[in-house]
Amino acid sequence: MIAPKIAFAALALLMISLPSTVHAQDVPGIEICTVEKTMERRTSCLQSNVDFLQKTITKLTTDHQQKSDAANRQIEALKGAVISLQKVVSDLQAAQNKAAEDAKKATPASKDATPAAKDAPPAKDGAK
C-alpha cells in the first residue's frame, strides 16, 4: 500500500524538478528576412522562403489534381447513369407507343359503333 504512494510522490517530485523550458521548433513558413543583418543569413532566409513556397505550390497542385481526377471520375459515372436512364426512357416510350397502337387496333374504327349508342334506350331523368 505504501509503495504506490511513494511511487506517486517520487513522480510528482520528478515532474516538479524537470526544467520547464520549451525548445523552439523550426516551423516552416514565410519569414521576414529584412531583419537579418548579415548577407549570408538573409540569403539563407530568402532561400528558406523560396523552398517553403515551392513545397506549398507542389502540395496544392497535387491536391487540386486529385480533386480534379475525382471529379472527372464522378462525371464519367454520371454520364453512364444518364445513358442508362435514357435507354430506359426510350424503352418505356416504345412500350407505351406499342400499347397505344394495340389499343387502336382493338377498338373498331368503323361508323357502326356510333349508331349502336343511338339504339340504346334514353336514360330516364329522375329529376322530373
XYZ file of N, CA and C in Angstrom:
384
model
N 0.806 -1.185 0.000
C 0.000 0.000 0.000
C 0.860 1.264 0.000
N 1.976 1.177 0.718
C 2.864 2.330 0.823
C 3.660 2.511 -0.472
N 3.968 1.449 -1.175
C 4.776 1.531 -2.396
C 4.121 2.405 -3.465
N 2.806 2.288 -3.728
C 2.207 3.177 -4.736
C 2.258 4.636 -4.315
N 2.121 4.913 -3.022
C 2.170 6.297 -2.563
C 3.564 6.868 -2.738
N 4.570 6.054 -2.462
C 5.958 6.506 -2.633
C 6.259 6.740 -4.109
N 5.765 5.846 -4.969
C 5.993 5.999 -6.410
C 5.319 7.258 -6.920
N 4.125 7.544 -6.443
C 3.406 8.754 -6.864
C 4.141 10.000 -6.402
N 4.623 9.992 -5.163
C 5.353 11.133 -4.625
C 6.660 11.346 -5.395
N 7.329 10.261 -5.736
C 8.576 10.380 -6.496
C 8.310 10.939 -7.879
N 7.239 10.492 -8.483
C 6.876 11.001 -9.818
C 6.526 12.480 -9.757
N 5.814 12.888 -8.724
C 5.449 14.295 -8.570
C 6.693 15.147 -8.375
N 7.633 14.685 -7.565
C 8.872 15.424 -7.358
C 9.696 15.503 -8.637
N 9.702 14.435 -9.390
C 10.436 14.418 -10.650
C 9.840 15.419 -11.632
N 8.505 15.479 -11.711
C 7.837 16.410 -12.636
C 8.120 17.856 -12.242
N 8.177 18.107 -10.952
C 8.443 19.474 -10.493
C 9.884 19.869 -10.784
N 10.806 18.934 -10.635
C 12.219 19.265 -10.783
C 12.665 19.351 -12.243
N 11.858 18.852 -13.184
C 12.236 18.936 -14.600
C 12.220 20.387 -15.058
N 13.132 20.754 -15.914
C 13.124 22.136 -16.403
C 11.873 22.383 -17.242
N 11.299 23.521 -17.051
C 10.046 23.833 -17.746
C 10.271 24.640 -19.019
N 11.498 24.694 -19.481
C 11.762 25.425 -20.722
C 11.337 24.585 -21.918
N 10.774 25.244 -22.878
C 10.336 24.574 -24.104
C 11.263 25.033 -25.219
N 11.787 24.079 -25.946
C 12.680 24.406 -27.050
C 11.861 24.783 -28.279
N 12.302 25.825 -28.937
C 11.592 26.285 -30.131
C 11.807 25.301 -31.275
N 10.764 25.103 -32.026
C 10.864 24.244 -33.205
C 10.830 25.130 -34.442
N 11.532 24.678 -35.458
C 11.535 25.434 -36.705
C 10.270 25.072 -37.480
N 9.306 25.960 -37.444
C 8.049 25.750 -38.161
C 8.191 26.414 -39.520
N 7.999 25.638 -40.582
C 8.163 26.231 -41.907
C 7.092 27.285 -42.174
N 7.507 28.333 -42.812
C 6.603 29.415 -43.169
C 7.394 30.570 -43.735
N 6.684 31.622 -44.080
C 7.331 32.810 -44.626
C 7.928 33.609 -43.460
N 9.177 33.956 -43.602
C 9.860 34.731 -42.572
C 10.197 36.107 -43.127
N 10.298 37.059 -42.251
C 10.705 38.399 -42.655
C 12.230 38.426 -42.655
N 12.795 38.515 -43.829
C 14.242 38.382 -43.973
C 14.980 39.714 -43.855
N 14.258 40.814 -43.819
C 14.926 42.115 -43.767
C 15.538 42.397 -42.398
N 15.138 41.620 -41.369
C 15.702 41.853 -40.039
C 17.092 41.253 -39.899
N 17.465 40.373 -40.803
C 18.787 39.740 -40.750
C 19.846 40.761 -41.165
N 20.928 40.790 -40.410
C 21.968 41.784 -40.665
C 23.002 41.303 -41.683
N 23.419 40.059 -41.586
C 24.463 39.582 -42.495
C 23.837 39.058 -43.785
N 24.595 39.166 -44.827
C 24.106 38.762 -46.140
C 23.864 37.254 -46.203
N 24.704 36.475 -45.525
C 24.555 35.023 -45.556
C 23.238 34.594 -44.901
N 22.942 35.199 -43.752
C 21.699 34.851 -43.050
C 20.480 35.321 -43.845
N 20.591 36.478 -44.463
C 19.475 36.989 -45.274
C 19.240 36.085 -46.482
N 20.330 35.652 -47.116
C 20.215 34.741 -48.260
C 19.600 33.412 -47.834
N 20.053 32.900 -46.690
C 19.507 31.652 -46.165
C 18.019 31.790 -45.864
N 17.633 32.926 -45.323
C 16.227 33.184 -45.001
C 15.395 33.228 -46.281
N 15.898 33.923 -47.278
C 15.174 34.008 -48.557
C 15.056 32.631 -49.215
N 16.119 31.845 -49.147
C 16.084 30.502 -49.727
C 15.065 29.636 -48.984
N 14.989 29.807 -47.675
C 14.002 29.075 -46.888
C 12.584 29.449 -47.317
N 12.358 30.739 -47.564
C 11.040 31.177 -48.043
C 10.725 30.587 -49.410
N 11.716 30.574 -50.294
C 11.517 30.010 -51.632
C 11.192 28.522 -51.536
N 11.933 27.801 -50.711
C 11.672 26.363 -50.531
C 10.271 26.120 -49.988
N 9.881 26.936 -48.988
C 8.542 26.791 -48.420
C 7.464 27.023 -49.477
N 7.632 28.069 -50.267
C 6.637 28.383 -51.298
C 6.577 27.295 -52.370
N 7.730 26.775 -52.764
C 7.734 25.695 -53.755
C 7.046 24.445 -53.221
N 7.306 24.094 -51.973
C 6.641 22.924 -51.380
C 5.130 23.148 -51.282
N 4.747 24.355 -50.928
C 3.320 24.672 -50.820
C 2.637 24.587 -52.181
N 3.277 25.125 -53.200
C 2.714 25.082 -54.550
C 2.606 23.638 -55.032
N 3.636 22.843 -54.782
C 3.613 21.432 -55.191
C 2.487 20.688 -54.490
N 2.325 20.930 -53.189
C 1.270 20.267 -52.421
C -0.108 20.681 -52.943
N -0.305 21.967 -53.158
C -1.599 22.447 -53.657
C -1.895 21.913 -55.060
N -0.868 21.842 -55.901
C -1.046 21.304 -57.250
C -1.474 19.846 -57.183
N -0.828 19.082 -56.326
C -1.180 17.668 -56.170
C -2.606 17.512 -55.647
N -2.957 18.312 -54.638
C -4.310 18.254 -54.078
C -5.366 18.582 -55.128
N -5.120 19.652 -55.890
C -6.089 20.056 -56.905
C -6.179 19.024 -58.032
N -5.072 18.412 -58.375
C -5.089 17.377 -59.416
C -5.905 16.171 -58.951
N -5.733 15.789 -57.678
C -6.511 14.670 -57.143
C -7.998 14.989 -57.120
N -8.341 16.212 -56.740
C -9.755 16.616 -56.730
C -10.314 16.645 -58.145
N -9.525 17.121 -59.084
C -9.960 17.174 -60.483
C -10.167 15.766 -61.040
N -9.250 14.857 -60.720
C -9.389 13.468 -61.175
C -10.632 12.823 -60.578
N -10.879 13.076 -59.299
C -12.077 12.520 -58.651
C -13.340 13.084 -59.281
N -13.335 14.369 -59.588
C -14.500 14.988 -60.230
C -14.715 14.408 -61.626
N -13.629 14.189 -62.362
C -13.758 13.603 -63.706
C -14.294 12.181 -63.633
N -13.848 11.411 -62.636
C -14.392 10.054 -62.473
C -15.886 10.103 -62.160
N -16.267 11.042 -61.326
C -17.679 11.172 -60.976
C -18.496 11.610 -62.190
N -17.958 12.496 -62.996
C -18.649 12.940 -64.213
C -18.856 11.765 -65.149
N -17.829 10.938 -65.321
C -17.960 9.770 -66.202
C -19.001 8.794 -65.674
N -19.045 8.613 -64.348
C -20.047 7.723 -63.757
C -21.450 8.286 -63.977
N -21.588 9.585 -63.833
C -22.894 10.211 -64.053
C -23.307 10.150 -65.523
N -22.348 10.279 -66.425
C -22.661 10.136 -67.856
C -23.189 8.738 -68.138
N -22.557 7.730 -67.535
C -23.024 6.354 -67.714
C -24.435 6.175 -67.167
N -24.718 6.793 -66.022
C -26.056 6.703 -65.436
C -27.087 7.377 -66.328
N -26.729 8.524 -66.901
C -27.648 9.237 -67.791
C -27.935 8.404 -69.039
N -26.909 7.785 -69.596
C -27.097 6.954 -70.792
C -28.029 5.787 -70.482
N -27.838 5.143 -69.329
C -28.707 4.012 -68.984
C -30.133 4.486 -68.730
N -30.302 5.656 -68.122
C -31.645 6.185 -67.899
C -32.312 6.584 -69.214
N -31.539 7.129 -70.146
C -32.099 7.463 -71.459
C -32.573 6.208 -72.168
N -31.852 5.116 -72.036
C -32.262 3.855 -72.648
C -33.558 3.357 -72.019
N -33.655 3.458 -70.687
C -34.878 3.029 -70.005
C -36.068 3.871 -70.462
N -35.869 5.180 -70.586
C -36.951 6.072 -71.035
C -37.365 5.733 -72.460
N -36.414 5.506 -73.338
C -36.768 5.176 -74.730
C -37.483 3.826 -74.799
N -37.069 2.854 -73.977
C -37.763 1.564 -73.931
C -39.197 1.744 -73.440
N -39.381 2.570 -72.407
C -40.726 2.820 -71.889
C -41.595 3.553 -72.909
N -41.004 4.506 -73.624
C -41.762 5.220 -74.662
C -42.157 4.271 -75.789
N -41.252 3.384 -76.162
C -41.564 2.409 -77.211
C -42.689 1.481 -76.744
N -42.643 1.042 -75.508
C -43.690 0.180 -74.979
C -45.017 0.929 -74.905
N -44.987 2.193 -74.547
C -46.209 2.993 -74.473
C -46.800 3.199 -75.873
N -45.958 3.476 -76.848
C -46.444 3.649 -78.231
C -47.033 2.348 -78.759
N -46.394 1.224 -78.439
C -46.906 -0.080 -78.883
C -48.253 -0.366 -78.239
N -48.391 -0.036 -76.945
C -49.662 -0.247 -76.252
C -50.751 0.638 -76.846
N -50.415 1.863 -77.223
C -51.398 2.764 -77.833
C -51.825 2.239 -79.200
N -50.867 1.718 -79.968
C -51.211 1.150 -81.285
C -52.075 -0.091 -81.122
N -51.762 -0.936 -80.143
C -52.573 -2.133 -79.895
C -53.979 -1.749 -79.469
N -54.121 -0.687 -78.703
C -55.434 -0.230 -78.263
C -56.238 0.300 -79.446
N -55.569 0.968 -80.377
C -56.267 1.484 -81.567
C -56.755 0.331 -82.433
N -55.942 -0.704 -82.526
C -56.327 -1.857 -83.343
C -57.476 -2.629 -82.696
N -57.548 -2.643 -81.393
C -58.571 -3.402 -80.681
C -59.936 -2.727 -80.784
N -59.995 -1.424 -80.795
C -61.282 -0.731 -80.917
C -61.633 -0.603 -82.383
N -62.918 -0.928 -82.759
C -63.311 -0.801 -84.168
C -63.375 0.673 -84.566
N -62.835 0.940 -85.705
C -62.794 2.307 -86.208
C -63.912 2.555 -87.199
N -64.872 1.648 -87.310
C -65.959 1.813 -88.293
C -67.038 2.734 -87.752
N -67.946 3.135 -88.631
C -69.024 4.038 -88.262
C -70.155 3.292 -87.570
N -70.145 1.977 -87.560
C -71.195 1.185 -86.939
C -71.182 1.317 -85.427
N -70.091 1.695 -84.845
C -70.002 1.801 -83.403
C -70.804 2.995 -82.904
N -70.906 4.035 -83.678
C -71.629 5.225 -83.258
C -73.143 5.001 -83.256
N -73.753 4.400 -84.292
C -75.201 4.195 -84.240
C -75.617 3.239 -83.140
N -74.758 2.353 -82.701
C -75.111 1.440 -81.635
C -75.438 2.222 -80.378
N -74.807 3.295 -80.163
C -75.092 4.125 -78.998
C -76.443 4.800 -79.155
N -76.862 5.096 -80.409
C -78.162 5.728 -80.645
C -79.298 4.728 -80.421
N -79.048 3.449 -80.645
C -80.075 2.434 -80.476
C -80.389 2.168 -79.017
N -79.552 2.567 -78.123
C -79.772 2.326 -76.697
C -80.929 3.187 -76.216
N -81.741 2.672 -75.304
C -82.875 3.471 -74.812
C -82.361 4.703 -74.080
N -83.117 5.795 -74.154
C -82.672 7.028 -73.499
C -82.694 6.852 -71.992
N -81.786 7.491 -71.330
C -81.717 7.426 -69.871
C -82.852 8.229 -69.303
N -83.476 7.691 -68.284
C -84.597 8.385 -67.647
C -84.045 9.444 -66.697
N -84.660 10.571 -66.754
C -84.229 11.661 -65.898
C -85.024 11.606 -64.623
N -84.397 11.390 -63.497
C -85.093 11.231 -62.219
C -85.422 12.563 -61.561
N -85.107 13.676 -62.152
C -85.318 14.996 -61.538
C -86.676 15.565 -61.907
N -87.566 14.867 -62.605
C -88.855 15.418 -63.053
C -89.756 15.703 -61.925
